[in-house]
Amino acid sequence: MKKYITIFGVFAAFLIGTQFVNAQDKRLSKEQLIEKAQLDTKKLSEIVGGLNEEQEAKVIKVYYEMESNLDVIAQDERSKPRIPVLMEAVDTRLSKILDEKQNKLYLQSKQ
């Protein structure tokens, strides 16, 4: 009986270890997050008719933080309800960076 309990314990530890490794592999690298943030910034720039350098740097930072947070949320099913709150925070931060006309175009594009 002890033999079966030991085998079961080793097998359970193996499964837990593989799940942990798989969860880490699913996380995006910093470079991938930066690329996604730059792509999102480029799309936003096209929507609002261009961004100056200062705006672009701030928008990249906002999108990088958003992508990083979404990557973490994607790992935990219980965190999924926080996505709308995160997106609302992103909209608020972007509204402070963009001028009034750009912000209006951005909000219209989301509808």
Short mmCIF file of N, CA and C in Angstrom, two decimals:
data_model
loop_
_atom_site.label_atom_id
_atom_site.label_comp_id
_atom_site.label_asym_id
_atom_site.label_seq_id
_atom_site.Cartn_x
_atom_site.Cartn_y
_atom_site.Cartn_z
N MET A 1 0.82 -1.19 0.00
CA MET A 1 0.00 0.00 0.00
C MET A 1 0.88 1.27 0.00
N LYS A 2 1.95 1.25 0.80
CA LYS A 2 2.85 2.39 0.85
C LYS A 2 3.45 2.67 -0.53
N LYS A 3 3.71 1.60 -1.25
CA LYS A 3 4.30 1.73 -2.59
C LYS A 3 3.36 2.54 -3.50
N TYR A 4 2.07 2.25 -3.44
CA TYR A 4 1.10 2.95 -4.28
C TYR A 4 0.95 4.41 -3.86
N ILE A 5 0.98 4.66 -2.57
CA ILE A 5 0.88 6.04 -2.08
C ILE A 5 2.10 6.83 -2.54
N THR A 6 3.28 6.24 -2.48
CA THR A 6 4.50 6.91 -2.93
C THR A 6 4.45 7.20 -4.42
N ILE A 7 4.01 6.22 -5.20
CA ILE A 7 3.90 6.41 -6.65
C ILE A 7 2.89 7.51 -6.95
N PHE A 8 1.76 7.50 -6.25
CA PHE A 8 0.75 8.53 -6.45
C PHE A 8 1.31 9.91 -6.09
N GLY A 9 2.05 10.02 -5.00
CA GLY A 9 2.65 11.29 -4.58
C GLY A 9 3.63 11.82 -5.60
N VAL A 10 4.46 10.96 -6.15
CA VAL A 10 5.42 11.37 -7.17
C VAL A 10 4.69 11.82 -8.43
N PHE A 11 3.67 11.08 -8.81
CA PHE A 11 2.90 11.43 -10.00
C PHE A 11 2.20 12.78 -9.80
N ALA A 12 1.62 13.00 -8.63
CA ALA A 12 0.94 14.27 -8.34
C ALA A 12 1.93 15.43 -8.37
N ALA A 13 3.11 15.24 -7.80
CA ALA A 13 4.14 16.28 -7.83
C ALA A 13 4.57 16.59 -9.26
N PHE A 14 4.67 15.56 -10.08
CA PHE A 14 5.03 15.75 -11.48
C PHE A 14 3.97 16.59 -12.20
N LEU A 15 2.70 16.26 -11.99
CA LEU A 15 1.62 17.01 -12.64
C LEU A 15 1.59 18.47 -12.20
N ILE A 16 1.77 18.70 -10.91
CA ILE A 16 1.79 20.07 -10.40
C ILE A 16 2.96 20.84 -11.01
N GLY A 17 4.11 20.21 -11.10
CA GLY A 17 5.28 20.84 -11.69
C GLY A 17 5.09 21.20 -13.14
N THR A 18 4.48 20.30 -13.91
CA THR A 18 4.26 20.60 -15.33
C THR A 18 3.25 21.72 -15.50
N GLN A 19 2.23 21.79 -14.64
CA GLN A 19 1.27 22.89 -14.73
C GLN A 19 1.94 24.22 -14.44
N PHE A 20 2.84 24.24 -13.48
CA PHE A 20 3.57 25.46 -13.14
C PHE A 20 4.44 25.92 -14.31
N VAL A 21 5.14 25.00 -14.93
CA VAL A 21 6.00 25.32 -16.07
C VAL A 21 5.15 25.80 -17.24
N ASN A 22 4.02 25.14 -17.51
CA ASN A 22 3.14 25.56 -18.60
C ASN A 22 2.61 26.96 -18.36
N ALA A 23 2.25 27.28 -17.13
CA ALA A 23 1.74 28.61 -16.82
C ALA A 23 2.81 29.66 -17.08
N GLN A 24 4.05 29.37 -16.75
CA GLN A 24 5.13 30.32 -17.01
C GLN A 24 5.39 30.49 -18.50
N ASP A 25 5.28 29.42 -19.26
CA ASP A 25 5.52 29.48 -20.69
C ASP A 25 4.47 30.32 -21.40
N LYS A 26 3.26 30.39 -20.87
CA LYS A 26 2.19 31.14 -21.50
C LYS A 26 2.35 32.64 -21.34
N ARG A 27 3.12 33.07 -20.34
CA ARG A 27 3.34 34.50 -20.13
C ARG A 27 4.15 35.07 -21.29
N LEU A 28 3.84 36.27 -21.67
CA LEU A 28 4.56 36.92 -22.76
C LEU A 28 5.87 37.51 -22.24
N SER A 29 6.86 37.55 -23.10
CA SER A 29 8.14 38.15 -22.72
C SER A 29 8.01 39.67 -22.76
N LYS A 30 8.95 40.35 -22.15
CA LYS A 30 8.93 41.81 -22.12
C LYS A 30 8.98 42.37 -23.54
N GLU A 31 9.78 41.75 -24.40
CA GLU A 31 9.89 42.22 -25.78
C GLU A 31 8.55 42.09 -26.51
N GLN A 32 7.84 40.98 -26.27
CA GLN A 32 6.54 40.78 -26.91
C GLN A 32 5.54 41.83 -26.42
N LEU A 33 5.58 42.14 -25.12
CA LEU A 33 4.68 43.15 -24.57
C LEU A 33 4.98 44.52 -25.18
N ILE A 34 6.26 44.84 -25.33
CA ILE A 34 6.64 46.13 -25.92
C ILE A 34 6.18 46.20 -27.38
N GLU A 35 6.36 45.11 -28.13
CA GLU A 35 5.91 45.08 -29.53
C GLU A 35 4.41 45.29 -29.63
N LYS A 36 3.64 44.63 -28.76
CA LYS A 36 2.19 44.80 -28.78
C LYS A 36 1.81 46.24 -28.44
N ALA A 37 2.50 46.83 -27.47
CA ALA A 37 2.22 48.21 -27.07
C ALA A 37 2.53 49.17 -28.22
N GLN A 38 3.63 48.94 -28.92
CA GLN A 38 3.99 49.79 -30.06
C GLN A 38 2.97 49.65 -31.19
N LEU A 39 2.51 48.44 -31.43
CA LEU A 39 1.51 48.21 -32.47
C LEU A 39 0.20 48.91 -32.11
N ASP A 40 -0.23 48.79 -30.85
CA ASP A 40 -1.44 49.47 -30.40
C ASP A 40 -1.31 50.98 -30.53
N THR A 41 -0.12 51.50 -30.22
CA THR A 41 0.12 52.94 -30.33
C THR A 41 0.05 53.38 -31.78
N LYS A 42 0.60 52.58 -32.68
CA LYS A 42 0.56 52.91 -34.10
C LYS A 42 -0.89 52.95 -34.59
N LYS A 43 -1.69 51.98 -34.16
CA LYS A 43 -3.11 51.96 -34.55
C LYS A 43 -3.83 53.19 -34.02
N LEU A 44 -3.56 53.54 -32.76
CA LEU A 44 -4.19 54.72 -32.17
C LEU A 44 -3.78 55.97 -32.92
N SER A 45 -2.50 56.07 -33.28
CA SER A 45 -2.00 57.22 -34.01
C SER A 45 -2.73 57.38 -35.35
N GLU A 46 -2.98 56.26 -36.03
CA GLU A 46 -3.71 56.30 -37.30
C GLU A 46 -5.15 56.75 -37.08
N ILE A 47 -5.76 56.31 -36.00
CA ILE A 47 -7.16 56.66 -35.72
C ILE A 47 -7.30 58.15 -35.44
N VAL A 48 -6.40 58.69 -34.62
CA VAL A 48 -6.55 60.09 -34.19
C VAL A 48 -5.81 61.08 -35.09
N GLY A 49 -5.16 60.60 -36.13
CA GLY A 49 -4.51 61.49 -37.07
C GLY A 49 -3.11 61.91 -36.66
N GLY A 50 -2.43 61.10 -35.91
CA GLY A 50 -1.04 61.37 -35.55
C GLY A 50 -0.87 61.79 -34.11
N LEU A 51 0.29 61.44 -33.57
CA LEU A 51 0.66 61.80 -32.20
C LEU A 51 2.02 62.48 -32.23
N ASN A 52 2.22 63.46 -31.33
CA ASN A 52 3.57 64.02 -31.24
C ASN A 52 4.44 63.07 -30.42
N GLU A 53 5.74 63.35 -30.35
CA GLU A 53 6.67 62.42 -29.71
C GLU A 53 6.35 62.20 -28.23
N GLU A 54 5.99 63.28 -27.55
CA GLU A 54 5.68 63.17 -26.12
C GLU A 54 4.44 62.31 -25.89
N GLN A 55 3.40 62.56 -26.70
CA GLN A 55 2.19 61.76 -26.59
C GLN A 55 2.48 60.29 -26.89
N GLU A 56 3.26 60.06 -27.93
CA GLU A 56 3.56 58.69 -28.34
C GLU A 56 4.27 57.93 -27.22
N ALA A 57 5.23 58.57 -26.57
CA ALA A 57 5.96 57.91 -25.48
C ALA A 57 5.02 57.57 -24.33
N LYS A 58 4.13 58.49 -24.00
CA LYS A 58 3.18 58.25 -22.90
C LYS A 58 2.18 57.16 -23.26
N VAL A 59 1.72 57.16 -24.51
CA VAL A 59 0.75 56.16 -24.95
C VAL A 59 1.38 54.77 -24.96
N ILE A 60 2.63 54.67 -25.41
CA ILE A 60 3.32 53.38 -25.40
C ILE A 60 3.40 52.85 -23.97
N LYS A 61 3.70 53.74 -23.03
CA LYS A 61 3.77 53.32 -21.62
C LYS A 61 2.42 52.81 -21.13
N VAL A 62 1.34 53.52 -21.46
CA VAL A 62 0.00 53.11 -21.05
C VAL A 62 -0.34 51.75 -21.65
N TYR A 63 -0.08 51.58 -22.93
CA TYR A 63 -0.40 50.30 -23.59
C TYR A 63 0.49 49.16 -23.08
N TYR A 64 1.75 49.47 -22.77
CA TYR A 64 2.63 48.43 -22.22
C TYR A 64 2.09 47.93 -20.89
N GLU A 65 1.70 48.87 -20.02
CA GLU A 65 1.15 48.48 -18.72
C GLU A 65 -0.16 47.71 -18.90
N MET A 66 -0.98 48.13 -19.87
CA MET A 66 -2.23 47.42 -20.13
C MET A 66 -1.96 45.99 -20.58
N GLU A 67 -1.06 45.82 -21.53
CA GLU A 67 -0.74 44.48 -22.04
C GLU A 67 -0.16 43.60 -20.93
N SER A 68 0.69 44.19 -20.10
CA SER A 68 1.28 43.45 -19.00
C SER A 68 0.20 42.99 -18.02
N ASN A 69 -0.72 43.89 -17.69
CA ASN A 69 -1.82 43.54 -16.78
C ASN A 69 -2.74 42.50 -17.40
N LEU A 70 -3.05 42.63 -18.68
CA LEU A 70 -3.90 41.65 -19.35
C LEU A 70 -3.24 40.28 -19.37
N ASP A 71 -1.92 40.27 -19.54
CA ASP A 71 -1.19 39.00 -19.55
C ASP A 71 -1.30 38.31 -18.19
N VAL A 72 -1.20 39.09 -17.13
CA VAL A 72 -1.32 38.52 -15.78
C VAL A 72 -2.75 38.05 -15.54
N ILE A 73 -3.73 38.85 -15.94
CA ILE A 73 -5.14 38.50 -15.74
C ILE A 73 -5.49 37.23 -16.50
N ALA A 74 -4.92 37.06 -17.68
CA ALA A 74 -5.22 35.88 -18.49
C ALA A 74 -4.79 34.58 -17.81
N GLN A 75 -3.87 34.66 -16.88
CA GLN A 75 -3.39 33.46 -16.19
C GLN A 75 -4.35 33.00 -15.09
N ASP A 76 -5.27 33.87 -14.66
CA ASP A 76 -6.14 33.55 -13.53
C ASP A 76 -7.59 33.81 -13.92
N GLU A 77 -8.38 32.76 -13.99
CA GLU A 77 -9.79 32.87 -14.39
C GLU A 77 -10.57 33.81 -13.47
N ARG A 78 -10.22 33.84 -12.19
CA ARG A 78 -10.96 34.68 -11.25
C ARG A 78 -10.72 36.16 -11.49
N SER A 79 -9.68 36.51 -12.21
CA SER A 79 -9.35 37.91 -12.47
C SER A 79 -10.06 38.47 -13.69
N LYS A 80 -10.67 37.63 -14.49
CA LYS A 80 -11.29 38.08 -15.75
C LYS A 80 -12.30 39.22 -15.55
N PRO A 81 -13.09 39.26 -14.46
CA PRO A 81 -14.02 40.38 -14.28
C PRO A 81 -13.33 41.74 -14.14
N ARG A 82 -12.03 41.75 -13.89
CA ARG A 82 -11.31 43.02 -13.75
C ARG A 82 -10.96 43.65 -15.10
N ILE A 83 -11.15 42.95 -16.19
CA ILE A 83 -10.77 43.48 -17.50
C ILE A 83 -11.51 44.77 -17.84
N PRO A 84 -12.85 44.86 -17.67
CA PRO A 84 -13.52 46.13 -17.98
C PRO A 84 -13.00 47.30 -17.15
N VAL A 85 -12.67 47.05 -15.90
CA VAL A 85 -12.12 48.10 -15.03
C VAL A 85 -10.76 48.56 -15.57
N LEU A 86 -9.95 47.61 -15.99
CA LEU A 86 -8.64 47.93 -16.56
C LEU A 86 -8.80 48.76 -17.83
N MET A 87 -9.72 48.37 -18.69
CA MET A 87 -9.91 49.09 -19.95
C MET A 87 -10.44 50.51 -19.69
N GLU A 88 -11.29 50.65 -18.69
CA GLU A 88 -11.79 51.98 -18.32
C GLU A 88 -10.64 52.86 -17.82
N ALA A 89 -9.74 52.27 -17.05
CA ALA A 89 -8.58 53.02 -16.56
C ALA A 89 -7.67 53.44 -17.72
N VAL A 90 -7.53 52.57 -18.71
CA VAL A 90 -6.73 52.90 -19.89
C VAL A 90 -7.37 54.07 -20.63
N ASP A 91 -8.69 54.02 -20.82
CA ASP A 91 -9.39 55.11 -21.49
C ASP A 91 -9.19 56.44 -20.75
N THR A 92 -9.27 56.38 -19.43
CA THR A 92 -9.09 57.59 -18.62
C THR A 92 -7.68 58.15 -18.78
N ARG A 93 -6.69 57.28 -18.73
CA ARG A 93 -5.31 57.73 -18.89
C ARG A 93 -5.06 58.29 -20.29
N LEU A 94 -5.64 57.65 -21.30
CA LEU A 94 -5.47 58.15 -22.67
C LEU A 94 -6.15 59.50 -22.85
N SER A 95 -7.30 59.70 -22.20
CA SER A 95 -8.00 60.98 -22.34
C SER A 95 -7.17 62.13 -21.76
N LYS A 96 -6.31 61.83 -20.80
CA LYS A 96 -5.43 62.86 -20.23
C LYS A 96 -4.24 63.15 -21.14
N ILE A 97 -3.87 62.19 -21.97
CA ILE A 97 -2.72 62.35 -22.87
C ILE A 97 -3.14 63.00 -24.19
N LEU A 98 -4.26 62.55 -24.74
CA LEU A 98 -4.72 63.04 -26.04
C LEU A 98 -5.40 64.40 -25.88
N ASP A 99 -5.35 65.21 -26.95
CA ASP A 99 -6.11 66.45 -26.89
C ASP A 99 -7.59 66.13 -27.11
N GLU A 100 -8.43 67.14 -27.00
CA GLU A 100 -9.88 66.92 -27.03
C GLU A 100 -10.35 66.28 -28.34
N LYS A 101 -9.85 66.77 -29.46
CA LYS A 101 -10.25 66.24 -30.77
C LYS A 101 -9.79 64.78 -30.93
N GLN A 102 -8.54 64.51 -30.56
CA GLN A 102 -8.01 63.15 -30.66
C GLN A 102 -8.79 62.18 -29.77
N ASN A 103 -9.12 62.64 -28.56
CA ASN A 103 -9.85 61.79 -27.63
C ASN A 103 -11.24 61.47 -28.18
N LYS A 104 -11.88 62.45 -28.79
CA LYS A 104 -13.21 62.24 -29.38
C LYS A 104 -13.13 61.19 -30.49
N LEU A 105 -12.12 61.30 -31.36
CA LEU A 105 -11.94 60.32 -32.44
C LEU A 105 -11.67 58.93 -31.87
N TYR A 106 -10.86 58.87 -30.81
CA TYR A 106 -10.55 57.59 -30.18
C TYR A 106 -11.82 56.94 -29.62
N LEU A 107 -12.60 57.71 -28.90
CA LEU A 107 -13.83 57.16 -28.30
C LEU A 107 -14.83 56.73 -29.37
N GLN A 108 -14.92 57.49 -30.47
CA GLN A 108 -15.81 57.10 -31.58
C GLN A 108 -15.35 55.80 -32.22
N SER A 109 -14.06 55.59 -32.30
CA SER A 109 -13.55 54.37 -32.93
C SER A 109 -13.84 53.13 -32.09
N LYS A 110 -14.05 53.31 -30.81
CA LYS A 110 -14.32 52.17 -29.93
C LYS A 110 -15.77 51.70 -30.02
N GLN A 111 -16.64 52.53 -30.55
CA GLN A 111 -18.06 52.17 -30.59
C GLN A 111 -18.40 51.33 -31.77
#
